[in-house]
PDB file of C-alpha atoms and ligand atoms in Angstrom:
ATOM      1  CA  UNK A  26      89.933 255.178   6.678  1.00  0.00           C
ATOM      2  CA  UNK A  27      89.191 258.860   6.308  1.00  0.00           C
ATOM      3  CA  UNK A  28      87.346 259.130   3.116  1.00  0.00           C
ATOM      4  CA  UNK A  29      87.614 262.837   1.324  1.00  0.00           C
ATOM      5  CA  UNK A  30      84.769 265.733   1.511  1.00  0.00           C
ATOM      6  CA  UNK A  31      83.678 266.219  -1.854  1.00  0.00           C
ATOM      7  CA  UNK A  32      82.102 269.581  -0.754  1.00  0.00           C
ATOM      8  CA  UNK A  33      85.356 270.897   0.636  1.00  0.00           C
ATOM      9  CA  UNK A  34      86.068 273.266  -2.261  1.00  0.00           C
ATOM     10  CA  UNK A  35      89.811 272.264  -2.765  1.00  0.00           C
ATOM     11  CA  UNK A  36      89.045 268.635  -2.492  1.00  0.00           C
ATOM     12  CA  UNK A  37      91.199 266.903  -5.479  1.00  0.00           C
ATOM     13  CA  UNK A  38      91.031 263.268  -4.243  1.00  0.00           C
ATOM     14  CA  UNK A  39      88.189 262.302  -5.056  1.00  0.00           C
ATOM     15  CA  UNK A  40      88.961 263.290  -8.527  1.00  0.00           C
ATOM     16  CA  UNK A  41      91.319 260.849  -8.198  1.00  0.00           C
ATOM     17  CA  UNK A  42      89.333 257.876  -7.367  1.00  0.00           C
ATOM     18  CA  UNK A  43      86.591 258.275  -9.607  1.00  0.00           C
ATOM     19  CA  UNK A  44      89.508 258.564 -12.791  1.00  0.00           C
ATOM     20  CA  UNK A  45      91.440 255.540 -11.224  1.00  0.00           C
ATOM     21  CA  UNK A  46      88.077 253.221 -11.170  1.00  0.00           C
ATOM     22  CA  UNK A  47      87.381 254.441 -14.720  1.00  0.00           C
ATOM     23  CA  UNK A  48      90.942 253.184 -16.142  1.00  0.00           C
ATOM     24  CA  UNK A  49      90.801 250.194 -16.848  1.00  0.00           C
ATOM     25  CA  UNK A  50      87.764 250.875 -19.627  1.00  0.00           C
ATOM     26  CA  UNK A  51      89.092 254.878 -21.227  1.00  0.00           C
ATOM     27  CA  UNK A  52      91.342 253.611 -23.893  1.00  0.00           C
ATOM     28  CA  UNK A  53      88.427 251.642 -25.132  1.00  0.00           C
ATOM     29  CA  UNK A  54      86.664 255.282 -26.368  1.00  0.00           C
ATOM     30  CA  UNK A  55      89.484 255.801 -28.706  1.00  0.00           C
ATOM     31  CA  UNK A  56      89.075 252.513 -30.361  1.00  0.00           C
ATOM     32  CA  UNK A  57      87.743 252.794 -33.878  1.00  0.00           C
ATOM     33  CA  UNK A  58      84.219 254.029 -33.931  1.00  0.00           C
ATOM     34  CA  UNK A  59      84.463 254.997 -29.726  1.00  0.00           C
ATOM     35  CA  UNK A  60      82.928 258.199 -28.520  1.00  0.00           C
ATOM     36  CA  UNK A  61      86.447 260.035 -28.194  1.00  0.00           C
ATOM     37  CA  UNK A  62      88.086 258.676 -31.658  1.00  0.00           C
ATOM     38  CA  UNK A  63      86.855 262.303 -33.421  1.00  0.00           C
ATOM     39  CA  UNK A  64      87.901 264.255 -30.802  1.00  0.00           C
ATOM     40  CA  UNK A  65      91.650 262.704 -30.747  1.00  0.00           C
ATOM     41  CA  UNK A  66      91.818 263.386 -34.369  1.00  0.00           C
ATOM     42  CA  UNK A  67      90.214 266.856 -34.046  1.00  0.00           C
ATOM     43  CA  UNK A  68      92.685 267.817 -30.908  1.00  0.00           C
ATOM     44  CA  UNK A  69      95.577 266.073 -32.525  1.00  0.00           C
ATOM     45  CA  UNK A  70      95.651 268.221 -35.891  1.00  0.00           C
ATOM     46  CA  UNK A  71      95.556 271.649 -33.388  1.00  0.00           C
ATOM     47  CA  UNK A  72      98.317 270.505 -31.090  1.00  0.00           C
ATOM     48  CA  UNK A  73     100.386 269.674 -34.306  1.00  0.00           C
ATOM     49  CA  UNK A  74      99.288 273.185 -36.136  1.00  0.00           C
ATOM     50  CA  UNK A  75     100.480 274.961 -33.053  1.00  0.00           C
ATOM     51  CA  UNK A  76     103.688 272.636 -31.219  1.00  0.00           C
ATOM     52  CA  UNK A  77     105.166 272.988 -35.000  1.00  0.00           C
ATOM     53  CA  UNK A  78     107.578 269.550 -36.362  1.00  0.00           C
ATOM     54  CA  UNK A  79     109.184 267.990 -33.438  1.00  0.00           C
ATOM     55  CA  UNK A  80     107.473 270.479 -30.891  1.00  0.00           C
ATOM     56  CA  UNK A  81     107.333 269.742 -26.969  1.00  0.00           C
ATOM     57  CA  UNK A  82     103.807 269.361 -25.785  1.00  0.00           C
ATOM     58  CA  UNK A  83     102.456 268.370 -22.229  1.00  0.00           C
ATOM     59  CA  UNK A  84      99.674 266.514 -22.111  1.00  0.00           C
ATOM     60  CA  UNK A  85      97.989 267.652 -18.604  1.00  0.00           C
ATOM     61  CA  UNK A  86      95.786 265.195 -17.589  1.00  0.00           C
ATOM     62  CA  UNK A  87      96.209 262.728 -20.097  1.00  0.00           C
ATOM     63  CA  UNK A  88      94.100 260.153 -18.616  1.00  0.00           C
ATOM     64  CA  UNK A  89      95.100 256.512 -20.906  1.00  0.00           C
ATOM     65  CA  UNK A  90      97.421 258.523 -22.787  1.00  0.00           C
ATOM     66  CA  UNK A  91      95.713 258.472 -25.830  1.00  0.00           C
ATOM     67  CA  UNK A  92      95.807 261.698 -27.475  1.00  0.00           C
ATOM     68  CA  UNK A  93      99.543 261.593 -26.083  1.00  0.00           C
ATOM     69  CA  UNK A  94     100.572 258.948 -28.081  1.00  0.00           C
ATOM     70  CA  UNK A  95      98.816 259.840 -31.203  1.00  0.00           C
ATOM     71  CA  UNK A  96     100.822 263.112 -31.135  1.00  0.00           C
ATOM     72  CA  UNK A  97     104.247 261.047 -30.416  1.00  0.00           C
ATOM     73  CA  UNK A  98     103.476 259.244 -33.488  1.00  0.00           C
ATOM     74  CA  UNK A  99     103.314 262.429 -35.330  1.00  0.00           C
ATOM     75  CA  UNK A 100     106.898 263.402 -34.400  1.00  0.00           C
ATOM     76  CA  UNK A 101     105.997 265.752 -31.326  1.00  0.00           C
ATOM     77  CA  UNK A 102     108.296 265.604 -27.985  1.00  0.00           C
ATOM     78  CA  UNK A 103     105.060 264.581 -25.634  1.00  0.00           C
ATOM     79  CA  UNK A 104     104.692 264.640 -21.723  1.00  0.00           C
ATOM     80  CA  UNK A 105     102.000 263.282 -20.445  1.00  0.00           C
ATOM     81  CA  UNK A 106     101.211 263.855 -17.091  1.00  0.00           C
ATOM     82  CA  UNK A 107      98.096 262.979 -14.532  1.00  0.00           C
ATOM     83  CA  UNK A 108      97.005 263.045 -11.235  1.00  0.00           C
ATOM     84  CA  UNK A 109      95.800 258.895 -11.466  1.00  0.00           C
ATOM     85  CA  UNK A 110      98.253 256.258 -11.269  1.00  0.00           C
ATOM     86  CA  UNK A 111      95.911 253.771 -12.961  1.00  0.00           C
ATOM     87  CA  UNK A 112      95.028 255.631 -15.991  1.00  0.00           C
ATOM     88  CA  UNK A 113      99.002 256.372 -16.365  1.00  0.00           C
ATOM     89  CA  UNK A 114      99.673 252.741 -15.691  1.00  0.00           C
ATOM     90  CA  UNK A 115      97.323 252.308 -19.015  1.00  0.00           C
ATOM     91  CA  UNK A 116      99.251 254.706 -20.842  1.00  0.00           C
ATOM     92  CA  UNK A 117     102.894 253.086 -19.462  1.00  0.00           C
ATOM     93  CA  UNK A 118     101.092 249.581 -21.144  1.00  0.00           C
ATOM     94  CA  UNK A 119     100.465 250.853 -24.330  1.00  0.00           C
ATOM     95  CA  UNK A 120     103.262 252.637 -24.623  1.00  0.00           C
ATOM     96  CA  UNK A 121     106.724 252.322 -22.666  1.00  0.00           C
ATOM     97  CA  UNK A 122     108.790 254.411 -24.390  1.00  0.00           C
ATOM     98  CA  UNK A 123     106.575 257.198 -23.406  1.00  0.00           C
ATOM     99  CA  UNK A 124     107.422 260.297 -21.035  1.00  0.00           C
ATOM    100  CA  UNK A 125     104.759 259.646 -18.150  1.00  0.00           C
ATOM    101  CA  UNK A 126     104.617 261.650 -15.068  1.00  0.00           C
ATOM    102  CA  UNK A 127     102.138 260.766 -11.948  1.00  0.00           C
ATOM    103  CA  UNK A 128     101.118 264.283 -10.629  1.00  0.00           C
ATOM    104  CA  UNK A 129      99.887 264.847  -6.632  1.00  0.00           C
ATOM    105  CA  UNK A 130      96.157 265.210  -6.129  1.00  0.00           C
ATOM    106  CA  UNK A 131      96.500 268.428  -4.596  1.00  0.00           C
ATOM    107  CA  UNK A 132      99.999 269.660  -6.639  1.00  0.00           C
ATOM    108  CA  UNK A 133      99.914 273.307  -6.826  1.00  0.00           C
ATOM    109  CA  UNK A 134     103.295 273.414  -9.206  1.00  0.00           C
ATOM    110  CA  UNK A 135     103.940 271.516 -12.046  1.00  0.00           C
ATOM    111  CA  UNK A 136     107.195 269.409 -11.673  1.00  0.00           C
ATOM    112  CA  UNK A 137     108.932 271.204 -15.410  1.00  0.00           C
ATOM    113  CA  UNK A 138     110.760 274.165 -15.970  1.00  0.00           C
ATOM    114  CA  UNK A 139     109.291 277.106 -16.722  1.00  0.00           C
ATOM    115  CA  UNK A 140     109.313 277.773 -20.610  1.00  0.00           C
ATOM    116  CA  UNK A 141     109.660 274.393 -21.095  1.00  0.00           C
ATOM    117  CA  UNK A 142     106.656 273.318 -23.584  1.00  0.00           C
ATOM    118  CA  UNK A 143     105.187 275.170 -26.891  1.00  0.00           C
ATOM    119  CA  UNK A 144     102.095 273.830 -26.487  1.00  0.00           C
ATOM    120  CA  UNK A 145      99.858 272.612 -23.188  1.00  0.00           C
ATOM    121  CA  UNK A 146      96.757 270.640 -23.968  1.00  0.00           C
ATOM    122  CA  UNK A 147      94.179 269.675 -21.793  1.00  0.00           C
ATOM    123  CA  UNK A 148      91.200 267.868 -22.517  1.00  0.00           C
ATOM    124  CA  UNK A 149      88.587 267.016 -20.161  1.00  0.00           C
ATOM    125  CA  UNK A 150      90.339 268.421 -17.136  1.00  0.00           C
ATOM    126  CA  UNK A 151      89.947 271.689 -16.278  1.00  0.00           C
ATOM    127  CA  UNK A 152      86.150 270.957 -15.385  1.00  0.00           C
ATOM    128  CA  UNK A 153      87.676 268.730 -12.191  1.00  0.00           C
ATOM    129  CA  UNK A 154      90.340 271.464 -11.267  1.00  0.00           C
ATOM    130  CA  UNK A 155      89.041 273.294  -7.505  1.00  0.00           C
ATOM    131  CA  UNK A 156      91.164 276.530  -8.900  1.00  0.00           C
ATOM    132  CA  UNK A 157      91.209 276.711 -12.946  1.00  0.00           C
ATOM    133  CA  UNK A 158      92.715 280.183 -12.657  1.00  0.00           C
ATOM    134  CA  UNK A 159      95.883 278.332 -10.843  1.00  0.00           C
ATOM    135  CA  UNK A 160      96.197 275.764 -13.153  1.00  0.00           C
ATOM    136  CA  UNK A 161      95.919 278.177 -16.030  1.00  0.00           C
ATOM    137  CA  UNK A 162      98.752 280.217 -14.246  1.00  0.00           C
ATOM    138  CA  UNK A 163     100.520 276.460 -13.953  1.00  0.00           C
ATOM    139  CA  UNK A 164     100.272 275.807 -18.280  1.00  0.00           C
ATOM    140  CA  UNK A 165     101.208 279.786 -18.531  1.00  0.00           C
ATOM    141  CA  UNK A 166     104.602 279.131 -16.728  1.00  0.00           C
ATOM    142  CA  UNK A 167     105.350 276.255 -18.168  1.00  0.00           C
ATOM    143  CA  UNK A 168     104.983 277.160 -21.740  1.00  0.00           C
ATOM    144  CA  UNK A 169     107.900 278.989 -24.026  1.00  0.00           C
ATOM    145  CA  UNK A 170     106.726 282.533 -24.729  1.00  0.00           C
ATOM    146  CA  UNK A 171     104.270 282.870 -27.662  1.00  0.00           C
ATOM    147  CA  UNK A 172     103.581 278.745 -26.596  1.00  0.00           C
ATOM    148  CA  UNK A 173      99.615 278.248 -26.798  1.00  0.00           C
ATOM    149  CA  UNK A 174      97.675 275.961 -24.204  1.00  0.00           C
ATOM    150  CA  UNK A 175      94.537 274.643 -25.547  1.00  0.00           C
ATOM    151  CA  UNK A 176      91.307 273.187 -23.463  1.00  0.00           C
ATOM    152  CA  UNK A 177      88.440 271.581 -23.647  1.00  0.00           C
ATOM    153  CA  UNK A 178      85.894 272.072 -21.084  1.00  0.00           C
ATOM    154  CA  UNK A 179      82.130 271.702 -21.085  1.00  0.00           C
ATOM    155  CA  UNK A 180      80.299 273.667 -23.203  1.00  0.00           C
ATOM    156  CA  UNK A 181      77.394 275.042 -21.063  1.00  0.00           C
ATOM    157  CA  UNK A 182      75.033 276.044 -23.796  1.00  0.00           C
ATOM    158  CA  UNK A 183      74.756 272.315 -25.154  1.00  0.00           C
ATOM    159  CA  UNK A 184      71.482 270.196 -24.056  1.00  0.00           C
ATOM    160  CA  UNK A 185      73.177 267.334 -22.781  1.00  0.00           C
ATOM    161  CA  UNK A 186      74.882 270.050 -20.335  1.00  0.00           C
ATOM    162  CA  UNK A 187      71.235 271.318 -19.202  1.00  0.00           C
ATOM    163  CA  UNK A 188      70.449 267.813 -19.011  1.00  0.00           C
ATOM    164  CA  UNK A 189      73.530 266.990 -16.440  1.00  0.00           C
ATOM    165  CA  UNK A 190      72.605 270.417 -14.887  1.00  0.00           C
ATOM    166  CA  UNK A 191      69.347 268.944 -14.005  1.00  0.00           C
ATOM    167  CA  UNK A 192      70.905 265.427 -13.065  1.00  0.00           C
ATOM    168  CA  UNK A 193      73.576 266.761 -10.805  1.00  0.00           C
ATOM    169  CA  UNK A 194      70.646 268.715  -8.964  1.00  0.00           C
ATOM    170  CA  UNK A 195      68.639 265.253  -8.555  1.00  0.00           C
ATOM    171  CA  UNK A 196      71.509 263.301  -7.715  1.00  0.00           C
ATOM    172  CA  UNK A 197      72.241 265.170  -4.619  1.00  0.00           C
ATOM    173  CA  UNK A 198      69.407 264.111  -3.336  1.00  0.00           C
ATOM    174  CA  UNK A 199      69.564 260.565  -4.720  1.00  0.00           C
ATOM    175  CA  UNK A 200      72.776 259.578  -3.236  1.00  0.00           C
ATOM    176  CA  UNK A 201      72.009 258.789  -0.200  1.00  0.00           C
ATOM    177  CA  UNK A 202      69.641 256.107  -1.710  1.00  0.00           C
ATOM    178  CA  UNK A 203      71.775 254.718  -3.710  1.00  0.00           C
ATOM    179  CA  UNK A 204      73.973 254.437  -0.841  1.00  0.00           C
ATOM    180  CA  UNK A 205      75.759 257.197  -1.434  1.00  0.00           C
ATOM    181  CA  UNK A 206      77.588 259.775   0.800  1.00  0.00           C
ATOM    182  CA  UNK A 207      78.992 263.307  -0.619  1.00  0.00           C
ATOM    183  CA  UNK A 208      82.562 262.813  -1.316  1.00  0.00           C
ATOM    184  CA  UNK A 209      83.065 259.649  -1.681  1.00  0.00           C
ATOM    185  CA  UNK A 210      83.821 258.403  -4.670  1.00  0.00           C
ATOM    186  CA  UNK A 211      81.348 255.409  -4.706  1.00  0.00           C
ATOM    187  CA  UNK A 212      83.525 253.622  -7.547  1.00  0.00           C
ATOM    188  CA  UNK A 213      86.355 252.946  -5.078  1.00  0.00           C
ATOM    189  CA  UNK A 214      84.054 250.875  -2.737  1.00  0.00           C
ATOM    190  CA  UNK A 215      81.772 248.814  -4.688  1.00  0.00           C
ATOM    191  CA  UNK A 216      84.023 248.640  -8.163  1.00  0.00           C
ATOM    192  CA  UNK A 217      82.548 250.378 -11.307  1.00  0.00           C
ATOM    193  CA  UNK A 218      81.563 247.088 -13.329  1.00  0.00           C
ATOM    194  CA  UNK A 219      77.781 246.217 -14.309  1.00  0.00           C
ATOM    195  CA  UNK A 220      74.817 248.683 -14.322  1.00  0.00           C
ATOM    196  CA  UNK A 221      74.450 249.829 -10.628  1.00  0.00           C
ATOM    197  CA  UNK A 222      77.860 250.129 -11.171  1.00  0.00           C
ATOM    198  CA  UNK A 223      77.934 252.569 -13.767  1.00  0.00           C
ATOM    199  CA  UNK A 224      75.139 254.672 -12.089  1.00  0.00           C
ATOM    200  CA  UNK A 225      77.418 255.637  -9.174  1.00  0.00           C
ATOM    201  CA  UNK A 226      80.191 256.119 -11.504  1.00  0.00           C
ATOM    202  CA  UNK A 227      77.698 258.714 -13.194  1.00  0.00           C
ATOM    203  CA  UNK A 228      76.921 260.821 -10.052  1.00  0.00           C
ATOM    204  CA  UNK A 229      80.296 260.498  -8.657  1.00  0.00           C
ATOM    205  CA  UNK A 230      81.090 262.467 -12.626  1.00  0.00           C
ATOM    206  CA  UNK A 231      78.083 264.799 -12.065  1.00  0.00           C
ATOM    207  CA  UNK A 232      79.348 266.047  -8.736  1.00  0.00           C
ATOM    208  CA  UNK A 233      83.287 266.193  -9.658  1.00  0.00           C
ATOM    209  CA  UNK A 234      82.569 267.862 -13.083  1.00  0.00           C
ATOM    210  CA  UNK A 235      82.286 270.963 -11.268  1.00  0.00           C
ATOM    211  CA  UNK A 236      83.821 273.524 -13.458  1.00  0.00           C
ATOM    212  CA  UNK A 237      80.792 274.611 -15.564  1.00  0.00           C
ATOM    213  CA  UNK A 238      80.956 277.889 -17.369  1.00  0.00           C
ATOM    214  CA  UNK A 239      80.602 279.591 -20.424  1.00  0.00           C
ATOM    215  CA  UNK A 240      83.310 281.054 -23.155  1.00  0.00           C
ATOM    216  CA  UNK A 241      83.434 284.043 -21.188  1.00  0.00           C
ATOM    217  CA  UNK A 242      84.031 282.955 -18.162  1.00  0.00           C
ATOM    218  CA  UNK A 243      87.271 280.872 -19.370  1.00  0.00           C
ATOM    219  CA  UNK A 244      88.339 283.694 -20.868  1.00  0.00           C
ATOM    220  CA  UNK A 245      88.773 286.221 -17.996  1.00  0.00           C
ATOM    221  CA  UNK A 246      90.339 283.155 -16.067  1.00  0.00           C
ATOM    222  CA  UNK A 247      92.991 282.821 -18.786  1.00  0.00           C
ATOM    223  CA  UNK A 248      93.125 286.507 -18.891  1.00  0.00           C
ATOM    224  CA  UNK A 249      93.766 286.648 -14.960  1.00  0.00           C
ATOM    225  CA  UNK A 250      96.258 283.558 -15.474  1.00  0.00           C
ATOM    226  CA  UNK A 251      98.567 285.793 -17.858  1.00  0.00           C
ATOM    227  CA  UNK A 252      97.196 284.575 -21.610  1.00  0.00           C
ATOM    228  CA  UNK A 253      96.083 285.752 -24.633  1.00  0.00           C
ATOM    229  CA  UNK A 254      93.834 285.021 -27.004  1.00  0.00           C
ATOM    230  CA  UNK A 255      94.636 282.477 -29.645  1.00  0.00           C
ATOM    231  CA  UNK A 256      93.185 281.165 -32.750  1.00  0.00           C
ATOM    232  CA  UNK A 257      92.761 277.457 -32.911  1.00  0.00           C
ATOM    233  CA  UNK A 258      93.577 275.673 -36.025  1.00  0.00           C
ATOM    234  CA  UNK A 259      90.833 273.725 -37.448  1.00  0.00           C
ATOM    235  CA  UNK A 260      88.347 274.152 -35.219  1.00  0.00           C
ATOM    236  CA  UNK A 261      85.105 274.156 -37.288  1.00  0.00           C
ATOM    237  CA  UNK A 262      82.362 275.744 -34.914  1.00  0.00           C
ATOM    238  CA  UNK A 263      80.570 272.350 -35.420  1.00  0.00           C
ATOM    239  CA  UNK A 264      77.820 272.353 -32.547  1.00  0.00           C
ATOM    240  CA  UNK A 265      79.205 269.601 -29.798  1.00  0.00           C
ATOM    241  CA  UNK A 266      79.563 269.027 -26.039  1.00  0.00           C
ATOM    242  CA  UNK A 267      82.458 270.289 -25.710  1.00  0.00           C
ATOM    243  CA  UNK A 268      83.998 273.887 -26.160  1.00  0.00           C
ATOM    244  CA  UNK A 269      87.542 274.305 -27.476  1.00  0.00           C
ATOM    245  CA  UNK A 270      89.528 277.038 -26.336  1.00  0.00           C
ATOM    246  CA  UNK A 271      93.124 278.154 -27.379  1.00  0.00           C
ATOM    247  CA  UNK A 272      95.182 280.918 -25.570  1.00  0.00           C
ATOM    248  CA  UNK A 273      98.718 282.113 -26.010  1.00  0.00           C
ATOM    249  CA  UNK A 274     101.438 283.061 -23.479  1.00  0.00           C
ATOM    250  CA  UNK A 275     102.787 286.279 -24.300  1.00  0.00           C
ATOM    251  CA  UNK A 276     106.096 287.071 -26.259  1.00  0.00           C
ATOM    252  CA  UNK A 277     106.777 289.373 -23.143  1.00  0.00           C
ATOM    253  CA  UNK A 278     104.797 291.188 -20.605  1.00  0.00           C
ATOM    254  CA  UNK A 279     101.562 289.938 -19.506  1.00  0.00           C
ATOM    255  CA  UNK A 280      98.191 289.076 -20.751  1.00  0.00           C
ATOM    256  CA  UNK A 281      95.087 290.417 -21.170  1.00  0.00           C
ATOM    257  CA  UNK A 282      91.343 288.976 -21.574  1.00  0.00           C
ATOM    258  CA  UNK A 283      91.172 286.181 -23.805  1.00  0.00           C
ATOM    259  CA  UNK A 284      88.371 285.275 -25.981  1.00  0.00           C
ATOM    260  CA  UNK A 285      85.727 282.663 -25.951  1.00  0.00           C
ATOM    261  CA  UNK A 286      86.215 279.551 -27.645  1.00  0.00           C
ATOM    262  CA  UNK A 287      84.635 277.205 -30.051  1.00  0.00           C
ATOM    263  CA  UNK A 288      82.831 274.306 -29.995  1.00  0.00           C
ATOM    264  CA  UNK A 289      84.214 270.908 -31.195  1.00  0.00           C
TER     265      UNK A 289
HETATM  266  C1  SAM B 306      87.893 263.135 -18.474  1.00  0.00           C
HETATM  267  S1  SAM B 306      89.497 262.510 -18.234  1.00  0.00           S
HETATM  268  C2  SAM B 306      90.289 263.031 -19.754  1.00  0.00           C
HETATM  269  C3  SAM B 306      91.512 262.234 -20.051  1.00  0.00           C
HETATM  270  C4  SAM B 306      92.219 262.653 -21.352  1.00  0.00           C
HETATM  271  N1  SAM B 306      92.680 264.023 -21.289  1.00  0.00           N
HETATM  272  C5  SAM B 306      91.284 262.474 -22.499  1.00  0.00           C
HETATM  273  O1  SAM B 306      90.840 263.479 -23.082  1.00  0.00           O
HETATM  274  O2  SAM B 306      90.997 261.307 -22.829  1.00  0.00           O
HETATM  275  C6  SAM B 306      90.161 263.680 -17.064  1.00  0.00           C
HETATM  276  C7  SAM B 306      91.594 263.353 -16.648  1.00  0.00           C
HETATM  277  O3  SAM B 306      92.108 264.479 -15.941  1.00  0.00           O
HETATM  278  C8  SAM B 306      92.810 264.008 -14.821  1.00  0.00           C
HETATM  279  N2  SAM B 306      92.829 265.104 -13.835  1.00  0.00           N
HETATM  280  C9  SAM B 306      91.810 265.588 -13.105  1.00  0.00           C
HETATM  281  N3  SAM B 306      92.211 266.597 -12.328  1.00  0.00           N
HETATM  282  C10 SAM B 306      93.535 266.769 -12.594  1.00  0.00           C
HETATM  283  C11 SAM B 306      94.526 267.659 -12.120  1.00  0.00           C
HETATM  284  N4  SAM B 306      94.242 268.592 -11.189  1.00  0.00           N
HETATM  285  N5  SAM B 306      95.776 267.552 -12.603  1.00  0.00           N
HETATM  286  C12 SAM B 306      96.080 266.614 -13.542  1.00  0.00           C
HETATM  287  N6  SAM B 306      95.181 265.730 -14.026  1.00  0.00           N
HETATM  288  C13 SAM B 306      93.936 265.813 -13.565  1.00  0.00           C
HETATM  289  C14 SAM B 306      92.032 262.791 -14.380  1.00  0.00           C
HETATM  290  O4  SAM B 306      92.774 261.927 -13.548  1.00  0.00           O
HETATM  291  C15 SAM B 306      91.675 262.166 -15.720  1.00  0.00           C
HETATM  292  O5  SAM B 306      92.647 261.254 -16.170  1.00  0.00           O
END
């Protein structure tokens, strides 16, 4: 079997494989008191402020479906879509009446209508994307004019970043002793259960999560990907992980340089 090169700069597959081996366990970090049960809520209350009663929102990368079905509940008109068929399978599970749509690895065009969403959200993908600026163009299309798309992405200036900064340089090294080869998701051979396990899971995440860049930097690729700045509802400045950042398709013509975002 030909396994993907992670160091190919366009290489999407793995991304693939590492999300399908983590399936089976994401929906557990939404369950009550799980790492991502205040970052649903958080997320959820923005959509909602900006999709408006009954709005249409893709979900881009929705992973388990989560957040997705927490914003169904609300009332809003949810798409999810992904690129792994095992976290959508999860999603399908917990809820079948859903709208769930398994993307291609490599898909370059969204499969909806331009104009078709007022609101894109996407949390926790754009860090795996090989071209941000394309996928940014991809959420610009598809949103109605004056529709927002909001992201989550790393936030570079948070310590456990410089701490996975310093990993992802050690683990390079490492992999081949833990019987690791570049690009290949080590999940999809040996299974992702019990410590060693976990480990490869880990450096498989520190070599995929490749997007890492400051407010700045996701601004002037929004900017270059047609958007304007938007302000995000709720969003607190609280000091996490993660940065949140909101921009708007136009009403007409095209955008200009967005501005940084916030943490959540
Ligand atoms: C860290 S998980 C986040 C899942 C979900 N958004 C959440 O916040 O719980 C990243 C998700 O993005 C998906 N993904 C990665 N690259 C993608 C791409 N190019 N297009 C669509 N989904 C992608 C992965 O399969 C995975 O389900």
């Amino acid at each position: 079997m030909t396994e993907p090169a992670l160091r190919e700069p366009g290489a999407t597959e793995p991304v693939r494989v590492l999300f399908d081996a983590k399936a089976a366990t994401w929906a557990a970090k939404y369950a009550p008191g799980g790492a991502l049960t205040g970052r649903r809520a958080r997320l959820a209350a923005a959509v909602s402020a900006l999709a408006g009663p009954g709005g249409r929102v893709l979900d881009l990368g929705c992973g388990s479906g989560d957040l997705a079905r927490h914003l169904a509940e609300a009332g809003l008109r949810v798409t999810g879509c992904d690129i792994s068929a095992r976290m959508l399978e999860q999603a399908e599970r917990a809820d079948p009446a859903g709208t769930w749509v398994t993307l291609d690895p490599a898909w370059r065009e969204l499969p909806f209508a331009a104009g078709a969403f007022g609101a894109v959200i996407a949390s926790s993908v754009l860090e795996y994307v090989a071209d941000p600026v394309a996928v940014l163009r991809e959420c610009a299309r598809v949103l109605a004019p004056g529709g927002t798309v909001l992201c989550t992405v790393p936030d570079t200036r948070h310590p456990v970043r410089w701490l996975e900064w310093l990993a992802a340089r050690c683990a390079t090294p490492l992999g081949p002793a833990l019987g690791s080869r570049p690009g290949l998701a080590l999940t999809a051979r040996a299974g992702s259960s019990g410590r060693a396990g976990r480990l490869r899971g880990y450096v498989d995440y520190l070599q995929l999560s490749r997007q890492r860049h400051g407010a700045r930097w996701w601004a002037a690729a929004a900017g270059r990907a047609g958007l304007l700045p938007a302000v995000v509802p709720g969003a607190t400045g609280a000091r996490g992980p993660l940065l949140l950042c909101g921009f708007r398709k136009p009403t007409h013509g095209s955008g200009i340089a967005a501005a940084p975002g916030r943490r959540v």
